[in-house]
CSV table of C-alpha atoms and ligand atoms in Angstrom, one decimal:
chain,number,residue,atom,x,y,z
K,68,MET,CA,0.0,0.0,0.0
K,69,GLU,CA,2.6,2.4,-1.2
K,70,LEU,CA,0.2,5.3,-1.7
K,71,GLU,CA,-1.6,5.1,1.6
K,72,GLU,CA,-2.6,8.5,2.8
K,73,LYS,CA,-2.1,10.0,-0.6
K,74,ILE,CA,-5.0,11.8,-2.5
K,75,ALA,CA,-5.2,11.3,-6.2
K,76,LEU,CA,-7.3,13.2,-8.8
K,77,VAL,CA,-7.8,11.5,-12.1
K,78,THR,CA,-9.5,13.5,-14.9
K,79,GLY,CA,-11.8,11.4,-17.1
K,80,GLY,CA,-11.7,8.7,-14.4
K,81,GLY,CA,-15.1,7.3,-15.2
K,82,ARG,CA,-14.2,5.1,-18.1
K,83,GLY,CA,-11.5,3.7,-20.3
K,84,ILE,CA,-7.9,4.2,-19.3
K,85,GLY,CA,-8.9,6.7,-16.6
K,86,ARG,CA,-11.1,4.2,-14.8
K,87,GLU,CA,-8.2,1.6,-14.8
K,88,ILE,CA,-5.8,4.3,-13.4
K,89,CYS,CA,-8.3,5.1,-10.6
K,90,LEU,CA,-8.6,1.4,-9.7
K,91,THR,CA,-4.8,0.8,-9.8
K,92,LEU,CA,-4.0,3.9,-7.6
K,93,ALA,CA,-6.8,2.9,-5.2
K,94,LYS,CA,-5.3,-0.6,-4.9
K,95,SER,CA,-2.0,1.1,-3.9
K,96,GLY,CA,-3.9,2.8,-1.1
K,97,ALA,CA,-4.7,6.3,-2.5
K,98,ALA,CA,-8.0,8.0,-2.0
K,99,VAL,CA,-9.3,8.9,-5.4
K,100,ALA,CA,-11.3,11.8,-6.8
K,101,VAL,CA,-12.9,10.6,-10.0
K,102,ASN,CA,-13.5,13.4,-12.4
K,103,TYR,CA,-16.0,13.2,-15.3
K,104,SER,CA,-17.7,15.6,-17.6
K,105,GLY,CA,-20.6,13.8,-19.2
K,106,SER,CA,-20.5,10.1,-18.0
K,107,GLU,CA,-21.9,10.4,-14.5
K,108,ALA,CA,-23.1,6.8,-14.3
K,109,ALA,CA,-19.6,5.5,-15.3
K,110,ALA,CA,-17.9,7.7,-12.7
K,111,LEU,CA,-20.2,6.4,-10.0
K,112,GLU,CA,-19.4,2.9,-11.1
K,113,THR,CA,-15.7,3.6,-10.9
K,114,ALA,CA,-16.2,4.9,-7.3
K,115,ARG,CA,-18.3,1.8,-6.5
K,116,LEU,CA,-15.5,-0.5,-7.7
K,117,ILE,CA,-13.0,1.4,-5.6
K,118,GLU,CA,-15.2,1.1,-2.5
K,119,GLU,CA,-15.6,-2.6,-3.3
K,120,LEU,CA,-11.8,-2.8,-3.0
K,121,GLY,CA,-12.0,-1.2,0.4
K,122,GLY,CA,-10.8,2.2,-0.9
K,123,ARG,CA,-12.1,5.7,-0.7
K,124,ALA,CA,-13.5,7.6,-3.7
K,125,VAL,CA,-15.5,10.7,-4.6
K,126,THR,CA,-16.9,11.7,-8.0
K,127,ILE,CA,-16.7,15.3,-9.3
K,128,ARG,CA,-18.1,16.7,-12.4
K,129,ALA,CA,-16.1,19.3,-14.3
K,130,ASP,CA,-15.4,20.1,-17.9
K,131,VAL,CA,-11.6,20.4,-17.8
K,132,SER,CA,-11.6,23.0,-20.6
K,133,ASP,CA,-13.5,25.4,-18.3
K,134,TYR,CA,-11.0,27.0,-15.8
K,135,ALA,CA,-13.7,28.1,-13.3
K,136,ALA,CA,-15.1,24.6,-13.3
K,137,CYS,CA,-11.6,23.2,-12.5
K,138,GLU,CA,-11.2,25.7,-9.7
K,139,ALA,CA,-14.5,24.5,-8.2
K,140,MET,CA,-13.4,20.9,-8.7
K,141,PHE,CA,-10.2,21.4,-6.8
K,142,ALA,CA,-12.1,23.2,-4.0
K,143,ALA,CA,-14.5,20.3,-3.7
K,144,VAL,CA,-11.7,17.7,-3.7
K,145,GLU,CA,-9.9,19.7,-1.0
K,146,GLU,CA,-13.0,19.9,1.1
K,147,GLN,CA,-13.9,16.2,0.7
K,148,LEU,CA,-10.5,14.5,0.6
K,149,GLY,CA,-7.8,17.1,1.0
K,150,ALA,CA,-5.5,18.7,-1.6
K,151,PRO,CA,-4.3,16.2,-4.3
K,152,ASP,CA,-0.9,14.7,-3.9
K,153,ILE,CA,-1.3,13.0,-7.3
K,154,LEU,CA,-2.8,14.4,-10.5
K,155,VAL,CA,-3.4,12.3,-13.6
K,156,ASN,CA,-4.4,14.4,-16.6
K,157,ASN,CA,-6.2,11.7,-18.5
K,158,SER,CA,-9.2,13.5,-20.1
K,159,GLY,CA,-9.0,13.5,-23.9
K,160,ILE,CA,-11.2,13.8,-27.0
K,161,THR,CA,-10.7,13.3,-30.7
K,162,ARG,CA,-12.3,15.1,-33.6
K,163,ASP,CA,-10.5,13.4,-36.5
K,164,ASN,CA,-10.4,15.0,-40.0
K,165,LEU,CA,-7.9,15.7,-42.7
K,166,ILE,CA,-6.5,19.2,-42.4
K,167,LEU,CA,-8.2,20.5,-45.6
K,168,ARG,CA,-11.6,19.4,-44.1
K,169,MET,CA,-10.8,20.2,-40.5
K,170,SER,CA,-12.8,23.2,-39.1
K,171,PRO,CA,-11.2,25.7,-36.8
K,172,GLU,CA,-13.7,24.5,-34.1
K,173,GLU,CA,-12.6,20.9,-34.5
K,174,PHE,CA,-9.0,22.0,-34.0
K,175,SER,CA,-9.7,24.3,-31.0
K,176,ASP,CA,-12.2,21.9,-29.3
K,177,VAL,CA,-9.4,19.2,-29.1
K,178,ILE,CA,-6.8,21.7,-27.9
K,179,ASN,CA,-9.1,23.1,-25.3
K,180,VAL,CA,-9.9,19.8,-23.7
K,181,ASN,CA,-6.6,17.9,-24.2
K,182,LEU,CA,-4.0,20.6,-23.7
K,183,GLN,CA,-5.7,23.6,-22.0
K,184,GLY,CA,-7.5,21.3,-19.7
K,185,ALA,CA,-4.3,19.6,-18.6
K,186,PHE,CA,-2.8,23.1,-18.0
K,187,HIS,CA,-5.7,24.1,-15.9
K,188,CYS,CA,-5.5,21.1,-13.6
K,189,LEU,CA,-1.7,21.1,-13.5
K,190,LYS,CA,-1.7,24.8,-12.4
K,191,LEU,CA,-4.3,24.2,-9.7
K,192,ALA,CA,-2.7,21.0,-8.4
K,193,SER,CA,0.9,22.3,-8.3
K,194,LYS,CA,0.0,24.9,-5.6
K,195,GLY,CA,-0.9,22.3,-3.0
K,196,MET,CA,1.9,20.0,-4.0
K,197,ILE,CA,4.5,22.8,-3.6
K,198,LYS,CA,3.1,23.4,-0.1
K,199,LYS,CA,3.5,19.8,0.8
K,200,ARG,CA,6.8,19.5,-1.0
K,201,TRP,CA,5.6,16.3,-2.5
K,202,GLY,CA,3.6,15.7,-5.7
K,203,ARG,CA,3.3,13.4,-8.7
K,204,ILE,CA,1.8,14.6,-12.0
K,205,VAL,CA,1.2,12.2,-14.8
K,206,ASN,CA,0.0,13.5,-18.1
K,207,ILE,CA,-1.5,11.1,-20.6
K,208,ALA,CA,-0.1,12.1,-24.0
K,209,SER,CA,0.0,9.8,-27.1
K,210,ILE,CA,2.6,8.4,-29.4
K,211,VAL,CA,1.0,10.5,-32.1
K,212,GLY,CA,2.3,13.5,-30.2
K,213,LEU,CA,5.7,12.2,-31.0
K,214,ILE,CA,5.3,10.9,-34.6
K,215,GLY,CA,2.2,12.7,-35.9
K,216,ASN,CA,-0.8,11.1,-37.6
K,217,ALA,CA,-2.7,11.8,-40.8
K,218,GLY,CA,-6.2,12.9,-39.9
K,219,GLN,CA,-5.3,13.9,-36.4
K,220,ALA,CA,-3.5,17.2,-36.7
K,221,ASN,CA,-5.5,18.7,-33.8
K,222,TYR,CA,-5.1,15.7,-31.5
K,223,ALA,CA,-1.4,15.2,-32.4
K,224,ALA,CA,-0.7,18.9,-31.8
K,225,SER,CA,-2.5,18.7,-28.4
K,226,LYS,CA,-0.5,15.7,-27.4
K,227,ALA,CA,2.8,17.2,-28.5
K,228,GLY,CA,1.8,20.3,-26.5
K,229,ILE,CA,1.2,18.1,-23.4
K,230,ILE,CA,4.8,16.7,-23.8
K,231,ALA,CA,6.2,20.2,-23.9
K,232,LEU,CA,4.0,21.2,-20.9
K,233,THR,CA,5.3,18.2,-19.0
K,234,LYS,CA,8.9,19.0,-19.6
K,235,SER,CA,8.4,22.7,-18.7
K,236,ALA,CA,6.4,22.0,-15.5
K,237,ALA,CA,9.0,19.3,-14.6
K,238,ARG,CA,11.7,22.0,-14.7
K,239,GLU,CA,9.7,24.5,-12.7
K,240,LEU,CA,8.7,22.0,-10.0
K,241,ALA,CA,11.8,19.8,-9.8
K,242,GLY,CA,13.2,21.7,-6.8
K,243,ARG,CA,9.8,21.4,-4.9
K,244,GLY,CA,9.6,17.6,-4.6
K,245,VAL,CA,7.1,17.4,-7.5
K,246,THR,CA,7.8,15.1,-10.5
K,247,VAL,CA,5.9,15.6,-13.8
K,248,ASN,CA,6.0,12.9,-16.4
K,249,ALA,CA,4.0,11.9,-19.5
K,250,ILE,CA,2.9,8.5,-20.7
K,251,ALA,CA,2.6,8.1,-24.5
K,252,PRO,CA,0.1,5.2,-25.1
K,253,GLY,CA,0.1,3.5,-28.4
K,254,PHE,CA,-3.3,1.9,-29.5
K,255,ILE,CA,-5.3,0.9,-26.4
K,256,GLU,CA,-8.6,-1.0,-26.4
K,257,THR,CA,-11.1,1.6,-25.2
K,258,ASP,CA,-14.2,3.4,-26.6
K,259,MET,CA,-11.7,5.8,-28.4
K,260,THR,CA,-10.4,3.0,-30.6
K,261,ALA,CA,-13.6,0.9,-30.7
K,262,VAL,CA,-14.8,3.1,-33.5
K,263,LEU,CA,-11.9,2.1,-35.8
K,264,SER,CA,-12.8,-0.2,-38.8
K,265,GLU,CA,-11.5,-3.7,-39.0
K,266,SER,CA,-9.1,-2.7,-41.8
K,267,VAL,CA,-7.6,0.2,-39.8
K,268,ARG,CA,-7.1,-2.2,-36.9
K,269,GLU,CA,-5.4,-4.8,-39.1
K,270,GLN,CA,-3.1,-2.0,-40.5
K,271,MET,CA,-2.3,-0.8,-37.0
K,272,LEU,CA,-1.5,-4.3,-35.8
K,273,GLY,CA,1.0,-4.6,-38.7
K,274,ASN,CA,2.9,-1.6,-37.1
K,275,ILE,CA,3.0,-3.0,-33.5
K,276,PRO,CA,6.0,-5.3,-32.9
K,277,GLN,CA,4.0,-7.1,-30.0
K,278,LYS,CA,1.1,-7.7,-32.4
K,279,ARG,CA,-1.6,-6.7,-30.0
K,280,LEU,CA,-3.4,-3.6,-29.0
K,281,GLY,CA,-2.6,-2.4,-25.4
K,282,LEU,CA,-5.0,-2.7,-22.5
K,283,PRO,CA,-6.0,0.1,-20.1
K,284,ALA,CA,-4.1,-1.9,-17.4
K,285,ASP,CA,-0.9,-1.5,-19.4
K,286,ILE,CA,-1.2,2.3,-19.0
K,287,ALA,CA,-2.4,2.2,-15.4
K,288,ALA,CA,0.6,0.1,-14.4
K,289,ALA,CA,3.0,2.7,-15.9
K,290,ALA,CA,1.0,5.5,-14.2
K,291,ALA,CA,1.2,3.8,-10.8
K,292,PHE,CA,4.9,3.3,-11.2
K,293,LEU,CA,5.5,7.0,-12.0
K,294,CYS,CA,3.6,7.8,-8.8
K,295,SER,CA,5.6,5.4,-6.7
K,296,GLY,CA,8.6,6.0,-4.5
K,297,GLY,CA,10.7,4.1,-7.0
K,298,ALA,CA,10.2,6.8,-9.6
K,299,ALA,CA,11.3,9.7,-7.3
K,300,TYR,CA,14.3,10.5,-9.5
K,301,ILE,CA,12.3,10.4,-12.8
K,302,THR,CA,10.9,13.7,-14.1
K,303,GLY,CA,10.3,15.4,-17.4
K,304,GLN,CA,10.2,12.0,-19.2
K,305,VAL,CA,7.9,10.6,-21.8
K,306,LEU,CA,7.3,6.9,-21.3
K,307,ALA,CA,5.9,5.2,-24.4
K,308,VAL,CA,3.6,2.2,-23.6
K,309,ASP,CA,3.0,1.0,-27.1
K,310,GLY,CA,4.0,-2.6,-27.7
K,311,GLY,CA,7.2,-1.3,-29.3
K,312,MET,CA,5.7,0.9,-32.0
K,313,THR,CA,7.9,3.9,-31.5
K,314,MET,CA,11.2,2.3,-30.4
K,315,GLY,CA,14.1,4.3,-31.6
K,316,GLY,CA,11.8,7.0,-32.9
P,600,NAP,P1,-12.2,7.4,-23.8
P,600,NAP,O1,-12.6,6.0,-23.4
P,600,NAP,O2,-12.8,8.0,-24.9
P,600,NAP,O3,-12.4,8.3,-22.5
P,600,NAP,C1,-12.1,9.7,-22.5
P,600,NAP,C2,-12.2,10.2,-21.1
P,600,NAP,O4,-12.0,11.7,-21.2
P,600,NAP,C3,-13.6,10.0,-20.5
P,600,NAP,O5,-13.5,9.6,-19.2
P,600,NAP,C4,-14.3,11.4,-20.6
P,600,NAP,O6,-15.2,11.6,-19.6
P,600,NAP,C5,-13.1,12.3,-20.5
P,600,NAP,N1,-13.4,13.6,-21.0
P,600,NAP,C6,-13.6,14.0,-22.3
P,600,NAP,N2,-13.9,15.3,-22.4
P,600,NAP,C7,-13.8,15.8,-21.1
P,600,NAP,C8,-13.9,17.1,-20.6
P,600,NAP,N3,-14.2,18.1,-21.3
P,600,NAP,N4,-13.7,17.2,-19.2
P,600,NAP,C9,-13.4,16.2,-18.5
P,600,NAP,N5,-13.2,14.9,-18.9
P,600,NAP,C10,-13.4,14.7,-20.2
P,600,NAP,O7,-10.6,7.5,-24.0
P,600,NAP,P2,-9.4,6.6,-23.5
P,600,NAP,O8,-9.0,5.8,-24.6
P,600,NAP,O9,-9.7,6.0,-22.2
P,600,NAP,O10,-8.4,7.8,-23.4
P,600,NAP,C11,-7.9,8.3,-22.2
P,600,NAP,C12,-6.6,9.2,-22.5
P,600,NAP,O11,-5.7,8.4,-23.2
P,600,NAP,C13,-6.9,10.4,-23.4
P,600,NAP,O12,-6.2,11.5,-23.1
P,600,NAP,C14,-6.5,9.8,-24.8
P,600,NAP,O13,-6.1,10.9,-25.7
P,600,NAP,C15,-5.3,9.0,-24.4
P,600,NAP,N6,-4.9,8.0,-25.3
P,600,NAP,C16,-5.7,7.0,-25.7
P,600,NAP,C17,-5.3,6.1,-26.6
P,600,NAP,C18,-6.1,4.9,-27.1
P,600,NAP,O14,-5.7,4.2,-28.0
P,600,NAP,N7,-7.2,4.6,-26.5
P,600,NAP,C19,-4.0,6.2,-27.2
P,600,NAP,C20,-3.2,7.3,-26.8
P,600,NAP,C21,-3.6,8.2,-25.9
P,600,NAP,P3,-16.8,11.8,-19.9
P,600,NAP,O15,-17.2,10.7,-20.6
P,600,NAP,O16,-17.4,12.0,-18.5
P,600,NAP,O17,-16.8,13.1,-20.7
């Protein structure tokens, strides 16, 4: 129970990768604030699963792209559990389109949730962490933020932005006992990838040396490691969890 007495906030913790991260941190002893924006039932189910494990959880609605809503969320977490020691910026959306067809709104919507939202929560979390002189921030990026992807200029730009945000925050917070790292998942089995056609999946598998899509648990294990004492000397890094897709890239 390495994270006993720690308080974690996971954005988009209701479903997909976020839910698995919530459960894994709870198994390590952390009390977990499960953020959601639209999926209330899923967030309540994540909290129920945590309580079933003997853990402590609260659910908090906030659209991470809305700074005032994030401020209210942090106030609510602080009141109900205490200031977060751990922040996992996991919320993310896609609005795929080729650049010629992509509307400015499709571009800005993705930046606003994926990048601006991560900044909002990082800013609000770092204050309490600096006070405690201990903190762990894990930002969920993507391998497309490293290598780009046709049809995902908005999403790839948001994820490349998260990587630069991670490195900058890591430099600012390194002397305060706070580490900031990013995870770059490859293709993971969630609602986000369930929409892909069979031919796209086959094509993707051809590019994955391990010949399988990843599971949310693969990402959650990496996140829990980056929050652990064993990762105390790791900051400003991008850990690709992708079955070998980007090795050497
Ligand atoms: P998912 O199943 O589609 O879940 C997305 C999560 O983001 C949901 O919990 C959703 O909550 C939350 N979210 C969306 N808009 C939000 C907003 N405005 N405010 C707060 N939360 C919001 O996706 P996933 O596959 O688990 O992805 C999780 C993260 O991993 C994302 O950052 C994604 O970009 C990244 N990632 C995924 C893959 C993959 O292959 N699946 C690969 C690389 C990176 P609500 O439903 O409550 O809105």
